[in-house]
Structure formats: structure tokens, C-alpha cells
Protein backbone atom coordinates (compact mmCIF):
# COMPACT_ATOMS: atom_id res chain seq x y z
CA GLU A 1 -8.18 20.50 -43.92
CA ILE A 2 -7.39 17.44 -46.02
CA TYR A 3 -4.10 15.54 -46.11
CA TYR A 4 -3.17 13.33 -49.03
CA ILE A 5 -0.15 11.26 -48.06
CA LEU A 6 1.96 10.72 -51.15
CA SER A 7 4.67 8.61 -49.53
CA GLY A 8 6.13 7.62 -46.20
CA LYS A 9 4.43 6.56 -43.00
CA GLY A 10 3.88 7.94 -39.54
CA LYS A 11 1.38 8.70 -36.82
CA LEU A 12 -1.32 11.34 -36.93
CA THR A 13 -2.78 12.70 -33.71
CA LEU A 14 -6.41 13.85 -34.03
CA ASP A 15 -7.53 15.30 -30.70
CA ASP A 16 -7.14 12.30 -28.32
CA LYS A 17 -6.63 9.60 -30.97
CA VAL A 18 -3.40 8.52 -32.65
CA VAL A 19 -3.69 6.70 -35.96
CA ASP A 20 -1.12 5.15 -38.28
CA VAL A 21 -0.93 6.76 -41.72
CA GLU A 22 0.95 5.88 -44.90
CA GLY A 23 1.29 6.75 -48.55
CA GLY A 24 -1.93 6.58 -50.56
CA GLN A 25 -4.21 7.67 -47.72
CA VAL A 26 -6.50 10.68 -47.66
CA ILE A 27 -7.35 12.12 -44.25
CA PHE A 28 -10.06 14.67 -43.47
CA ILE A 29 -9.35 16.88 -40.44
CA PRO A 30 -12.45 18.67 -39.14
CA ALA A 31 -12.31 22.35 -38.23
CA GLY A 32 -11.19 22.88 -34.65
CA CYS A 33 -9.63 19.42 -34.34
CA PHE A 34 -6.11 19.44 -32.86
CA HIS A 35 -3.81 17.56 -35.23
CA ALA A 36 -0.12 16.73 -35.41
CA LEU A 37 1.74 14.55 -37.87
CA ASP A 38 4.88 12.66 -36.79
CA ASN A 39 7.08 10.41 -38.86
CA SER A 40 10.17 10.60 -36.62
CA MET A 41 10.01 6.83 -36.01
CA SER A 42 10.51 6.16 -39.73
CA ASP A 43 13.73 6.41 -41.72
CA GLU A 44 11.70 7.32 -44.84
CA ASP A 45 10.72 10.93 -45.50
CA MET A 46 6.99 11.66 -45.59
CA CYS A 47 5.59 13.70 -48.43
CA ILE A 48 2.06 15.09 -48.12
CA LEU A 49 -0.25 17.48 -49.88
CA THR A 50 -2.41 19.66 -47.66
CA PHE A 51 -5.66 21.15 -48.92
CA TRP A 52 -7.69 23.97 -47.41
CA ARG A 53 -10.95 25.34 -48.70
CA ASP A 54 -9.33 28.78 -48.87
CA TYR A 55 -5.89 29.31 -47.36
CA ARG A 56 -6.56 33.05 -47.02
CA ALA A 57 -9.29 32.31 -44.47
CA ASN A 58 -7.08 29.89 -42.52
CA GLU A 59 -5.74 31.52 -39.36
CA ALA A 60 -3.22 28.71 -38.78
CA TYR A 61 -1.73 29.20 -42.25
CA GLU A 62 -1.19 32.92 -41.74
CA THR A 63 0.21 32.42 -38.22
CA ARG A 64 2.69 29.79 -39.43
CA VAL A 65 3.88 31.97 -42.30
CA LYS A 66 4.28 34.92 -39.95
CA LEU A 67 6.25 32.90 -37.37
CA TRP A 68 8.22 30.55 -39.62
CA GLY A 69 8.31 32.29 -42.99
CA LYS A 70 6.44 29.29 -44.45
CA SER A 71 3.37 27.23 -43.61
CA PHE A 72 5.12 24.13 -42.26
CA LYS A 73 8.07 22.94 -40.18
CA THR A 74 10.01 19.73 -40.45
CA VAL A 75 10.73 17.63 -37.38
CA ASP A 76 14.37 18.68 -37.32
CA GLU A 77 13.56 22.41 -37.12
CA ASP A 78 13.28 24.20 -33.78
């Protein structure tokens, strides 16, 4: 999975590490790596593009769509 951060800033958890991220960065997330993106400490919205090699072969994508009706959730959604 690849994230391209268009705008905003936040923190990205990659397994046991937490890194600061901001607009203009590209982040590669290896297969099997736990990841979570949080910009709740910022008053600016974060806009990202997420790339998968093939979304149809991505179990997380299908699970999210099944549970949420879409592939993502915002921080203010339960």
C-alpha cells in the first residue's frame, strides 16, 4: 500500500513506530504491516491518496467496504 499525502499533517503508526507525516510525502506500507493514520491533533483536514497494486486482491479493502459501505472512515465516525 502506498500513501501520497496531498495536504494536512498527522502521525502514522507503522507496527511499533510512530512517524510525523505531512503534505507532499509518499509513504510505502509493506504487506502485513499494521498501520493507522491520525490527524486528530491538527485543525487542518488531511487529504491522502491510497494506492494498492490491485484493490480486488486486498482483503482489507473488501472488509472495510462490507462493514462501512466504503473503504475508509474519518476520525469522527464510530
